[in-house]
XYZ file of C-alpha atoms in Angstrom:
724
model
C 219.108 -84.284 184.419
C 221.737 -84.418 181.720
C 223.640 -81.154 181.472
C 223.017 -78.950 178.411
C 225.638 -79.414 175.711
C 227.424 -76.156 176.338
C 227.606 -76.774 180.104
C 228.642 -80.415 180.112
C 232.394 -79.820 180.006
C 232.463 -76.830 182.357
C 233.664 -76.718 185.922
C 230.766 -75.823 188.202
C 231.362 -72.581 190.099
C 229.752 -71.187 193.254
C 231.327 -67.762 192.728
C 229.731 -65.254 190.352
C 231.994 -64.067 187.543
C 233.077 -60.449 187.759
C 233.363 -58.873 184.330
C 236.322 -56.565 183.931
C 235.310 -52.904 183.753
C 236.851 -51.335 180.643
C 235.371 -47.833 180.270
C 234.124 -46.865 176.820
C 232.626 -43.431 176.174
C 229.524 -42.803 174.084
C 228.464 -39.210 173.400
C 225.230 -38.069 171.745
C 223.322 -34.798 171.983
C 225.808 -33.461 174.526
C 225.352 -36.434 176.841
C 228.273 -38.744 177.598
C 227.824 -42.266 178.941
C 230.749 -44.264 180.283
C 229.992 -47.910 179.515
C 232.280 -50.359 181.347
C 231.023 -53.536 179.669
C 230.753 -52.715 175.959
C 233.865 -54.818 175.339
C 231.678 -57.920 175.777
C 230.231 -57.269 172.306
C 233.192 -58.888 170.502
C 232.381 -62.590 170.482
C 235.585 -63.286 168.543
C 237.514 -62.227 171.641
C 238.505 -65.354 173.645
C 238.021 -63.340 176.848
C 234.348 -62.811 175.961
C 233.746 -66.503 175.347
C 235.582 -67.325 178.561
C 233.326 -64.919 180.457
C 230.154 -66.434 178.985
C 231.392 -69.922 179.860
C 232.147 -68.764 183.392
C 228.617 -67.387 183.647
C 227.243 -70.737 182.475
C 229.331 -72.557 185.068
C 228.086 -70.233 187.804
C 224.485 -70.705 186.710
C 224.938 -74.454 186.735
C 226.411 -74.302 190.225
C 223.614 -72.089 191.601
C 220.897 -74.267 190.050
C 222.320 -77.758 190.597
C 219.747 -78.381 193.330
C 216.996 -77.922 190.721
C 217.885 -81.115 188.844
C 215.183 -83.281 190.495
C 212.477 -80.664 189.928
C 213.640 -80.047 186.355
C 213.569 -83.782 185.680
C 210.090 -84.032 187.195
C 208.676 -81.198 185.062
C 210.344 -82.534 181.925
C 208.826 -85.936 182.696
C 205.381 -84.371 183.098
C 205.596 -82.538 179.766
C 206.752 -85.710 178.065
C 204.092 -87.869 179.729
C 201.278 -85.506 178.759
C 202.425 -85.329 175.131
C 201.358 -87.844 172.504
C 204.868 -88.220 171.148
C 203.914 -90.213 168.069
C 201.234 -88.101 166.439
C 199.923 -86.733 163.152
C 198.793 -83.225 162.181
C 195.429 -82.699 160.506
C 195.995 -83.369 156.774
C 195.533 -80.442 154.409
C 194.224 -80.888 150.872
C 196.042 -79.468 147.836
C 195.566 -79.853 144.084
C 198.492 -79.646 141.671
C 198.104 -78.702 138.013
C 200.141 -80.941 135.738
C 201.708 -79.956 132.458
C 199.222 -81.995 130.389
C 196.244 -80.033 131.721
C 195.207 -82.643 134.280
C 195.558 -82.345 138.020
C 196.685 -84.455 140.941
C 195.511 -84.018 144.541
C 197.307 -84.895 147.770
C 196.758 -84.780 151.497
C 199.725 -83.066 153.178
C 200.585 -83.544 156.855
C 203.446 -83.819 159.292
C 203.985 -86.419 161.962
C 206.165 -86.914 164.973
C 207.698 -90.125 166.275
C 208.468 -90.904 169.887
C 212.141 -90.270 170.578
C 212.651 -88.018 167.549
C 213.277 -84.288 167.930
C 211.832 -83.020 164.642
C 208.743 -83.408 162.475
C 208.540 -85.658 159.408
C 206.730 -83.990 156.490
C 204.633 -86.300 154.321
C 201.879 -86.570 151.745
C 199.580 -89.231 150.367
C 197.633 -89.216 147.104
C 193.990 -88.189 147.569
C 192.697 -90.566 144.850
C 189.609 -88.426 144.387
C 186.563 -89.800 142.630
C 184.207 -87.986 140.290
C 182.044 -87.282 143.346
C 184.723 -85.112 144.928
C 187.413 -85.400 147.582
C 188.250 -88.550 149.430
C 188.345 -88.392 153.214
C 191.689 -87.487 154.751
C 193.911 -90.387 155.845
C 193.156 -91.984 159.205
C 196.368 -92.403 161.203
C 194.805 -95.007 163.465
C 194.175 -97.240 160.451
C 197.644 -96.750 158.998
C 198.477 -94.625 155.967
C 198.966 -96.634 152.820
C 200.985 -94.984 150.078
C 202.647 -92.393 152.321
C 205.483 -90.432 150.737
C 207.990 -88.847 153.092
C 208.941 -85.463 151.657
C 211.401 -84.334 154.321
C 212.510 -85.909 157.584
C 213.773 -83.165 159.851
C 215.635 -85.701 161.959
C 217.751 -86.831 159.006
C 218.398 -83.229 157.975
C 219.490 -82.368 161.514
C 221.984 -85.225 161.854
C 225.414 -83.968 162.831
C 224.132 -80.538 163.893
C 223.400 -79.117 167.340
C 220.753 -76.816 165.849
C 218.269 -77.209 163.007
C 215.479 -75.003 161.689
C 213.423 -74.802 158.499
C 213.025 -71.386 156.903
C 210.997 -72.519 153.880
C 209.026 -75.560 152.750
C 207.244 -75.220 149.408
C 206.063 -77.792 146.872
C 206.078 -76.702 143.218
C 202.700 -76.062 141.540
C 202.916 -79.355 139.636
C 203.710 -81.270 142.831
C 207.003 -82.607 141.491
C 209.607 -80.608 143.422
C 210.154 -79.492 146.995
C 212.126 -76.351 147.804
C 213.184 -76.099 151.427
C 215.619 -73.946 153.404
C 217.720 -74.983 156.412
C 219.632 -73.152 159.137
C 222.023 -75.176 161.314
C 223.518 -72.377 163.431
C 220.567 -70.329 164.697
C 221.777 -67.294 162.735
C 218.627 -67.239 160.541
C 220.574 -67.370 157.293
C 219.434 -70.316 155.245
C 220.533 -72.641 152.473
C 217.827 -73.497 149.910
C 217.796 -76.956 148.370
C 215.470 -78.503 145.785
C 214.347 -82.109 145.996
C 212.945 -84.142 143.096
C 209.938 -85.829 144.691
C 209.768 -88.513 142.012
C 213.344 -89.752 142.458
C 214.133 -88.537 145.969
C 217.321 -86.945 144.658
C 218.515 -83.423 145.335
C 218.944 -81.202 142.308
C 222.348 -79.548 141.942
C 220.718 -76.173 142.667
C 221.800 -74.992 146.113
C 221.317 -71.356 147.110
C 223.174 -70.099 150.171
C 222.723 -67.082 152.432
C 218.983 -66.639 151.966
C 216.348 -65.169 154.275
C 212.993 -66.761 155.124
C 210.640 -68.107 152.452
C 210.603 -69.128 148.790
C 207.950 -68.877 146.072
C 207.504 -70.864 142.867
C 206.596 -69.593 139.417
C 205.750 -72.765 137.542
C 208.181 -75.626 138.070
C 211.275 -73.914 136.656
C 211.634 -70.629 138.547
C 212.152 -70.064 142.239
C 212.040 -66.668 143.969
C 213.725 -65.936 147.299
C 215.053 -63.078 149.428
C 218.475 -62.207 150.771
C 219.346 -60.069 153.799
C 222.042 -57.431 154.107
C 224.563 -57.141 156.944
C 221.904 -55.479 159.098
C 219.732 -58.593 158.616
C 217.238 -56.645 156.515
C 215.768 -58.668 153.633
C 216.466 -56.106 150.936
C 216.304 -57.955 147.604
C 214.129 -60.562 145.872
C 216.039 -62.764 143.427
C 214.907 -65.147 140.702
C 216.556 -68.502 140.176
C 216.003 -70.683 137.136
C 216.525 -74.337 137.949
C 219.626 -75.797 136.378
C 221.552 -72.516 136.348
C 224.325 -71.229 138.605
C 222.798 -69.302 141.566
C 225.645 -66.807 141.235
C 223.835 -65.494 138.167
C 220.422 -65.151 139.811
C 218.607 -61.969 138.809
C 217.535 -59.284 141.288
C 213.830 -58.718 140.602
C 213.151 -56.201 143.361
C 215.732 -54.245 145.354
C 214.796 -51.881 148.174
C 217.458 -49.233 148.948
C 215.598 -47.533 151.834
C 216.968 -49.040 155.047
C 213.615 -48.619 156.815
C 211.978 -51.214 154.541
C 212.219 -54.966 154.090
C 211.009 -57.105 151.194
C 209.259 -60.447 150.805
C 207.717 -62.671 148.157
C 204.896 -65.195 148.184
C 202.512 -66.811 145.722
C 198.747 -66.373 145.595
C 196.509 -69.196 146.742
C 195.539 -70.024 143.156
C 199.267 -70.005 142.230
C 198.680 -67.660 139.301
C 200.441 -64.670 140.816
C 203.621 -63.823 142.655
C 203.029 -61.240 145.382
C 205.972 -58.982 146.251
C 205.805 -57.003 149.480
C 207.822 -54.016 150.660
C 207.170 -52.755 154.163
C 208.369 -50.714 157.104
C 206.758 -50.475 160.528
C 204.389 -47.819 159.164
C 204.186 -48.081 155.373
C 203.782 -50.830 152.794
C 203.632 -51.442 149.043
C 202.749 -54.528 147.004
C 203.392 -55.664 143.447
C 202.102 -58.550 141.338
C 203.694 -60.694 138.650
C 201.919 -63.440 136.729
C 203.573 -66.806 137.363
C 203.339 -67.640 133.654
C 205.605 -64.636 132.995
C 208.333 -65.201 135.593
C 210.900 -63.026 133.840
C 208.507 -60.094 133.530
C 208.374 -56.900 135.579
C 206.196 -56.770 138.717
C 203.327 -54.256 138.644
C 202.749 -52.054 141.705
C 199.216 -52.376 143.081
C 199.324 -48.984 144.805
C 202.438 -46.836 145.298
C 203.592 -46.434 148.872
C 202.410 -43.456 150.876
C 203.983 -42.629 154.225
C 201.905 -43.953 157.080
C 199.598 -46.081 154.921
C 199.795 -49.835 155.394
C 197.976 -52.270 153.174
C 198.012 -55.957 152.332
C 196.664 -57.641 149.210
C 195.014 -60.994 148.619
C 194.291 -62.285 145.118
C 190.619 -63.293 144.999
C 190.210 -64.753 141.523
C 189.151 -61.891 139.263
C 189.839 -59.143 141.799
C 191.995 -58.114 144.741
C 191.052 -57.824 148.377
C 192.911 -55.104 150.256
C 193.148 -54.637 154.027
C 194.341 -51.076 154.656
C 194.486 -48.224 157.168
C 194.022 -45.297 154.775
C 191.789 -43.096 156.932
C 190.918 -46.160 159.018
C 192.794 -46.514 162.324
C 191.659 -50.118 162.832
C 191.776 -50.924 159.099
C 189.052 -51.729 156.601
C 188.550 -54.274 153.837
C 188.307 -53.080 150.241
C 188.298 -54.697 146.814
C 190.029 -53.544 143.662
C 190.395 -54.710 140.070
C 193.049 -57.347 139.513
C 194.754 -54.777 137.280
C 194.744 -52.043 139.963
C 197.631 -49.573 140.042
C 196.315 -46.985 142.536
C 194.598 -46.746 145.916
C 191.931 -44.691 144.199
C 190.591 -47.959 142.765
C 189.857 -49.409 146.225
C 186.157 -49.870 147.047
C 184.929 -50.728 150.582
C 183.706 -54.240 151.367
C 183.871 -54.004 155.175
C 184.061 -50.310 156.113
C 186.133 -49.174 159.055
C 184.575 -49.911 162.452
C 186.451 -48.290 165.356
C 187.468 -50.906 167.888
C 187.308 -53.763 165.375
C 190.888 -54.293 164.193
C 191.039 -56.113 160.859
C 194.152 -58.288 160.744
C 193.996 -59.988 157.343
C 191.901 -61.826 154.792
C 192.080 -65.179 153.025
C 190.187 -65.480 149.731
C 188.713 -68.601 148.148
C 186.452 -69.324 145.199
C 183.272 -69.323 147.287
C 184.100 -67.136 150.272
C 186.606 -64.960 152.103
C 187.675 -65.254 155.728
C 188.495 -62.034 157.570
C 190.665 -62.327 160.670
C 189.947 -59.599 163.189
C 190.232 -58.590 166.811
C 187.363 -57.287 168.917
C 187.163 -56.627 172.680
C 190.639 -58.051 173.186
C 189.879 -61.387 171.490
C 190.431 -62.771 168.007
C 187.481 -63.602 165.742
C 186.750 -64.843 162.221
C 184.221 -63.197 159.914
C 183.125 -65.199 156.855
C 181.984 -63.419 153.687
C 180.137 -65.590 151.134
C 180.589 -65.056 147.372
C 177.908 -65.422 144.750
C 178.267 -66.927 141.283
C 179.707 -63.646 139.985
C 182.337 -63.612 142.720
C 180.752 -60.697 144.588
C 180.720 -60.659 148.379
C 177.509 -60.739 150.378
C 176.818 -59.934 154.044
C 179.000 -61.966 156.372
C 178.857 -63.374 159.873
C 181.235 -64.324 162.668
C 181.956 -67.906 163.621
C 180.634 -68.046 167.183
C 182.396 -69.459 170.256
C 181.222 -69.469 173.844
C 184.284 -69.401 176.130
C 184.987 -66.063 177.798
C 188.642 -66.223 176.777
C 189.838 -67.909 173.602
C 191.957 -67.569 170.480
C 190.840 -68.461 166.960
C 192.636 -68.207 163.624
C 192.173 -69.199 159.986
C 194.624 -71.916 159.011
C 194.529 -70.994 155.341
C 193.623 -73.960 153.148
C 195.993 -74.458 150.226
C 193.108 -75.387 147.915
C 191.373 -72.333 146.391
C 188.144 -74.234 145.693
C 187.629 -75.527 149.220
C 183.997 -75.773 150.463
C 185.114 -75.361 154.079
C 187.044 -72.989 156.299
C 189.854 -74.651 158.264
C 190.288 -72.947 161.633
C 192.315 -73.333 164.783
C 190.811 -72.760 168.227
C 192.063 -72.880 171.812
C 191.594 -71.279 175.200
C 193.527 -71.355 178.433
C 191.451 -74.460 179.261
C 190.811 -76.012 175.824
C 193.760 -77.672 174.055
C 194.618 -76.636 170.505
C 191.791 -77.768 168.234
C 191.297 -77.863 164.472
C 187.831 -77.479 162.963
C 186.292 -77.407 159.521
C 183.525 -74.835 159.171
C 181.147 -75.858 156.379
C 180.045 -72.792 154.448
C 176.770 -74.244 153.204
C 175.481 -75.228 156.655
C 177.490 -73.247 159.198
C 178.429 -76.510 160.899
C 181.673 -76.803 162.871
C 183.321 -80.219 162.664
C 186.097 -81.015 165.120
C 188.928 -82.695 163.214
C 191.479 -82.926 166.001
C 192.104 -81.711 169.498
C 195.648 -82.013 170.769
C 195.511 -84.832 173.302
C 196.667 -84.277 176.874
C 197.689 -87.678 178.172
C 197.593 -88.719 181.802
C 200.479 -87.559 183.937
C 201.437 -90.250 186.495
C 202.005 -87.578 189.152
C 198.946 -85.387 188.677
C 196.551 -87.722 186.888
C 194.340 -86.928 183.880
C 193.754 -83.399 182.637
C 190.202 -82.252 183.438
C 189.351 -78.721 182.229
C 186.698 -78.415 184.928
C 189.455 -78.477 187.559
C 190.687 -75.079 186.328
C 189.287 -71.562 185.959
C 190.097 -68.917 183.351
C 188.987 -65.352 183.905
C 189.420 -61.807 182.685
C 190.816 -59.151 184.994
C 191.090 -55.398 184.484
C 193.887 -53.394 186.047
C 193.942 -49.598 186.185
C 197.075 -47.874 184.892
C 198.358 -44.618 186.444
C 196.710 -42.585 183.660
C 193.340 -44.285 184.291
C 193.496 -46.678 181.336
C 191.969 -50.092 181.983
C 194.419 -52.878 181.104
C 193.143 -56.434 180.527
C 194.637 -59.568 182.032
C 193.973 -63.194 181.108
C 194.242 -65.414 184.194
C 194.175 -69.185 184.664
C 194.485 -71.209 187.863
C 193.260 -74.351 189.503
C 189.737 -73.883 190.814
C 190.845 -74.877 194.324
C 193.500 -72.146 194.609
C 192.563 -69.790 197.430
C 192.556 -66.081 196.620
C 194.072 -65.079 199.953
C 197.506 -63.979 198.718
C 199.165 -67.281 199.546
C 199.442 -68.675 196.010
C 202.543 -68.262 193.854
C 201.926 -66.481 190.567
C 203.663 -65.852 187.242
C 202.847 -62.713 185.233
C 203.836 -62.778 181.558
C 204.102 -59.782 179.243
C 205.374 -58.567 175.864
C 203.870 -55.266 174.691
C 205.607 -54.271 171.438
C 205.208 -54.302 167.638
C 201.390 -54.619 167.929
C 201.966 -58.294 168.751
C 199.210 -59.761 170.891
C 199.730 -62.475 173.493
C 196.472 -64.377 173.240
C 194.901 -66.622 175.913
C 195.788 -69.964 174.346
C 196.543 -73.398 175.752
C 199.912 -74.569 177.019
C 200.527 -78.179 177.928
C 203.754 -77.354 179.773
C 201.960 -74.669 181.815
C 199.996 -77.425 183.563
C 203.157 -78.213 185.536
C 202.897 -74.737 187.075
C 199.140 -74.785 187.612
C 199.196 -78.214 189.244
C 201.700 -76.903 191.783
C 199.218 -74.229 192.797
C 200.562 -71.389 190.679
C 198.372 -68.673 189.184
C 199.335 -67.789 185.610
C 198.419 -64.404 184.139
C 199.059 -62.560 180.885
C 199.286 -58.765 181.065
C 197.880 -57.347 177.809
C 199.835 -54.108 178.064
C 199.890 -51.200 175.628
C 202.354 -51.604 172.789
C 200.658 -54.890 171.927
C 197.635 -55.135 169.656
C 195.029 -56.707 171.917
C 192.670 -53.697 171.920
C 193.311 -52.419 168.413
C 195.720 -50.121 166.666
C 195.346 -47.351 169.222
C 196.480 -49.762 171.946
C 199.702 -50.202 170.008
C 200.127 -46.518 169.189
C 199.980 -45.625 172.878
C 202.787 -48.022 173.791
C 205.558 -47.117 171.344
C 208.106 -44.345 170.665
C 207.373 -41.419 173.034
C 204.590 -43.305 174.852
C 206.624 -46.480 175.472
C 206.626 -45.933 179.226
C 202.919 -46.879 179.229
C 203.967 -50.466 178.512
C 205.975 -50.619 181.716
C 203.487 -48.877 183.998
C 200.687 -51.059 182.584
C 202.605 -54.183 183.596
C 203.173 -52.890 187.111
C 199.448 -52.068 187.312
C 198.685 -55.674 186.331
C 200.992 -56.877 189.107
C 199.128 -54.607 191.527
C 195.826 -56.118 190.372
C 197.040 -59.615 191.230
C 198.294 -58.450 194.617
C 195.194 -56.418 195.513
C 192.759 -59.176 194.523
C 194.446 -61.883 196.553
C 195.929 -63.894 193.713
C 199.427 -63.695 195.205
C 201.816 -61.603 197.302
C 205.075 -59.813 196.418
C 207.284 -62.565 197.839
C 205.480 -65.126 195.642
C 205.122 -63.169 192.392
C 207.389 -63.883 189.423
C 207.469 -62.137 186.060
C 208.512 -63.400 182.661
C 209.054 -61.937 179.198
C 211.282 -62.489 176.177
C 212.886 -60.322 173.483
C 210.984 -57.007 173.623
C 209.252 -58.643 176.575
C 212.729 -58.926 178.088
C 213.029 -55.144 177.765
C 209.743 -54.997 179.669
C 211.236 -57.174 182.412
C 214.316 -54.972 182.683
C 212.226 -51.820 182.856
C 209.785 -53.057 185.494
C 212.497 -54.295 187.863
C 213.954 -50.791 187.724
C 210.500 -49.266 188.184
C 209.114 -51.500 190.937
C 211.618 -54.126 192.124
C 209.778 -54.570 195.426
C 206.719 -56.081 193.721
C 208.474 -59.193 192.366
C 210.351 -62.101 193.917
C 211.875 -63.368 190.658
C 212.134 -62.408 186.990
C 213.007 -64.517 183.965
C 214.138 -62.383 181.005
C 214.600 -64.368 177.803
C 216.830 -62.981 175.001
C 216.168 -59.581 176.601
C 216.436 -56.303 174.699
C 217.852 -54.557 177.772
C 220.535 -52.340 176.207
C 217.996 -50.750 173.903
C 219.512 -47.289 173.589
C 222.987 -48.529 172.641
C 221.476 -50.753 169.966
C 219.088 -48.200 168.488
C 221.863 -45.603 168.326
C 223.962 -47.780 166.002
C 222.615 -47.988 162.424
C 225.273 -50.585 161.588
C 223.711 -53.152 163.900
C 221.120 -55.625 162.572
C 217.613 -54.206 162.135
C 218.361 -50.886 163.898
C 217.149 -48.509 161.171
C 214.013 -50.581 160.656
C 213.387 -50.311 164.409
C 213.376 -46.503 164.451
C 209.670 -46.500 163.556
C 209.006 -48.582 166.672
C 211.248 -46.916 169.260
C 212.108 -43.575 167.683
C 215.414 -42.354 166.274
C 217.674 -41.364 169.172
C 220.629 -40.856 166.838
C 219.103 -37.779 165.214
C 216.397 -36.731 167.691
C 217.464 -35.417 171.097
C 213.951 -35.813 172.552
C 213.860 -39.489 171.622
C 217.372 -39.928 173.008
C 216.405 -38.436 176.369
C 213.169 -40.464 176.505
C 214.885 -43.775 175.768
C 217.744 -42.994 178.159
C 215.175 -42.615 180.922
C 213.856 -46.170 180.526
C 216.504 -48.363 178.864
C 217.135 -51.009 181.546
C 220.934 -51.215 181.396
C 221.397 -47.524 182.101
C 218.858 -47.189 184.923
C 219.823 -49.865 187.438
C 219.484 -48.651 191.018
C 221.499 -49.439 194.135
C 218.523 -51.214 195.672
C 217.330 -54.756 196.401
C 216.191 -56.412 193.159
C 214.338 -59.665 192.524
C 216.271 -62.807 191.648
C 216.941 -62.649 187.915
C 217.551 -65.349 185.320
C 218.617 -64.024 181.920
C 218.767 -66.527 179.060
C 220.267 -65.844 175.649
C 221.924 -67.428 172.611
C 225.351 -66.706 171.178
C 224.122 -66.689 167.553
C 221.021 -64.553 168.095
C 220.852 -62.008 165.251
C 217.891 -60.071 166.664
C 218.942 -59.360 170.247
C 222.678 -59.872 170.613
C 223.915 -61.923 173.581
C 225.898 -58.860 174.684
C 222.772 -57.088 175.946
C 221.942 -59.545 178.736
C 225.673 -60.123 179.365
C 226.227 -56.414 180.048
C 222.975 -56.144 182.011
C 223.844 -59.039 184.322
C 227.310 -57.623 184.959
C 225.839 -54.213 185.801
C 223.132 -55.716 188.021
C 225.708 -57.601 190.067
C 227.861 -54.485 190.354
C 225.014 -52.166 191.417
C 222.110 -53.938 193.134
C 222.181 -54.816 196.812
C 220.549 -58.240 197.154
C 222.585 -60.353 194.721
C 223.599 -62.837 197.426
C 220.090 -63.646 198.619
C 218.520 -63.177 195.213
C 221.113 -64.241 192.648
C 221.455 -62.791 189.163
C 222.151 -65.534 186.622
C 223.067 -65.608 182.927
C 222.669 -68.729 180.814
C 223.916 -68.647 177.216
C 223.180 -71.303 174.615
C 226.409 -71.458 172.633
C 224.767 -72.987 169.508
C 221.326 -71.411 169.034
C 219.535 -68.290 167.815
C 216.737 -65.970 168.909
C 214.270 -68.807 169.443
C 216.631 -70.755 171.689
C 217.439 -74.434 171.329
C 215.911 -76.493 168.519
C 214.293 -79.895 168.813
C 211.227 -80.597 170.923
C 212.906 -82.619 173.678
C 215.655 -80.045 174.104
C 213.008 -77.311 174.151
C 210.985 -79.178 176.790
C 214.116 -79.590 178.894
C 214.847 -75.867 178.633
C 211.279 -74.983 179.623
C 211.462 -77.423 182.530
C 214.652 -75.759 183.797
C 213.155 -72.264 183.565
C 209.950 -73.349 185.315
C 211.940 -75.122 188.017
C 213.948 -71.955 188.655
C 210.782 -69.846 188.917
C 209.061 -72.327 191.232
C 212.131 -72.577 193.437
C 212.215 -68.805 193.844
C 208.543 -68.289 194.685
C 207.838 -71.508 196.601
C 211.281 -72.674 197.728
């Protein structure tokens, strides 16, 4: 195994670093905390960088024996992957200035040995009878135009990520945004697709996304020092970006802004939102220098989203509807009083969003812990008739609407997967209800384990019982020949925040765990959105502890039903899921042999107390405001992982982070690891490790091969801990 870039030049160490204890006092609501490791926050301090490098060297020394297993798992992921491949082409029509139109098939492809995708298109050459068939990669693609090669863009950089990729309505220009540090601040460039030349327009320090108004105006957002997108700006091509006009500025630090274009490209859609409240405005793209019109003024606690549906708006909202309902409104709407129900609220059926087309609308929803799609047909007048779900038969699955770019599409493009079925793309024909499989991600033969056969595996639903009696679902997958006698190793994954659901989808890399006899389970704990809005509401702010006790209950379910035993059970979570990991090892360290916490939010109280830190004020709706509310302060202090470490035996812990992460600073796991080593009593037998990527952001390393290598290392560490 080649050493990661940031470790290659380090001296391997068998001795854990000991961070200097420099007491810093923090006092709020009459409570004083002495924090010995807060000094690690200053990444400009050479001593901090030296400490992180020492941690990396120690991690490399303690995991050097994993190189053969890491190489083997990496080889399996690579062998199972069709490295030279093509995405399913998507059809789009561009309106030209002379009143005619031009259609293309858009797709991306990967090439063996290359880290990043290549984005392409080919002319559709439609006849009077309608669309041509999409290009067939097996037959070769004549007339292909490469729009952007991520590998060329990434040359000379250790990190590369796209934050925007948008073709102008006339098909002549490409606006794209790049980040080469992992800091999630982008530079927007504009490419002339006819000449292949970059325009002189270059816009720095932008946030995610861009939107076109015609082929002359580009709209984008910019973030403040707290990494809150707070302003939408308008750029006219050919002018100095320094003079770009602020179209929408949001002064309230609880809210962020965004901009997008409608599917028919006739409207710009401006969004303003907090964790609890939202507001949308529209601006016609043929009037790019006009003033956006508010669809419905914000009201505290009311969230809504709008979709332009030709001559009207579709609105998904929670006004008097806990799990949201679908309404329609005039295109000229200016008030919520103009909303009229299309799909009334149905408790337990959480509406997630809607995509509108000329002949139908697709409603994404969640029911009984699973995603579903509900299709509403439209008549000649554009009115919506009774709809129906697209049916699937597997007990566990995930389905989503891909969102065709073409407003006049006769089909619904959907994605489908399960824990057994690889990612699949279908077209659902509205006229017949027929599902046509366009592509299923291939799983190639692995020389070690042979071909992938879904029938060799089992997926199943489990239900744990939380301390308050709530039933908590689990999604479980294993080889069918794994005995349920407690002897199998197991990995329990969790997240449980922001109403984000962890759905039972397919993972090619996970096969390397399953084929070594491991049981893999997802704990669908409160704080996520799996069972509707109420599931989220009962796992946030002053009910956040439910998230942690739910996860422990899921671990108990696996232990009690013979899936595994405590000395063979590992846990894994990242970001807010890393907070979950930190909390559960404090709550029940005896139930786990090993824990991997990725970019973990483990110093939550310190972060949420500081409104100057990125995203803190926005986060108060999720966690509460401990700065001004003594009850919230006391509640968070009781669970924040860093401040509740016990002098007891803990599981082995691997914390992974990135120096340039703007969402969860590296300092949180750095402080946590130092405190764990200082306090816990089993660090020799069950080591506590910190691994920091020195050039990456919240999502870790970029590039597929580097990502596979990182996954292989993490899996090897987990397997080594629970199997040996």
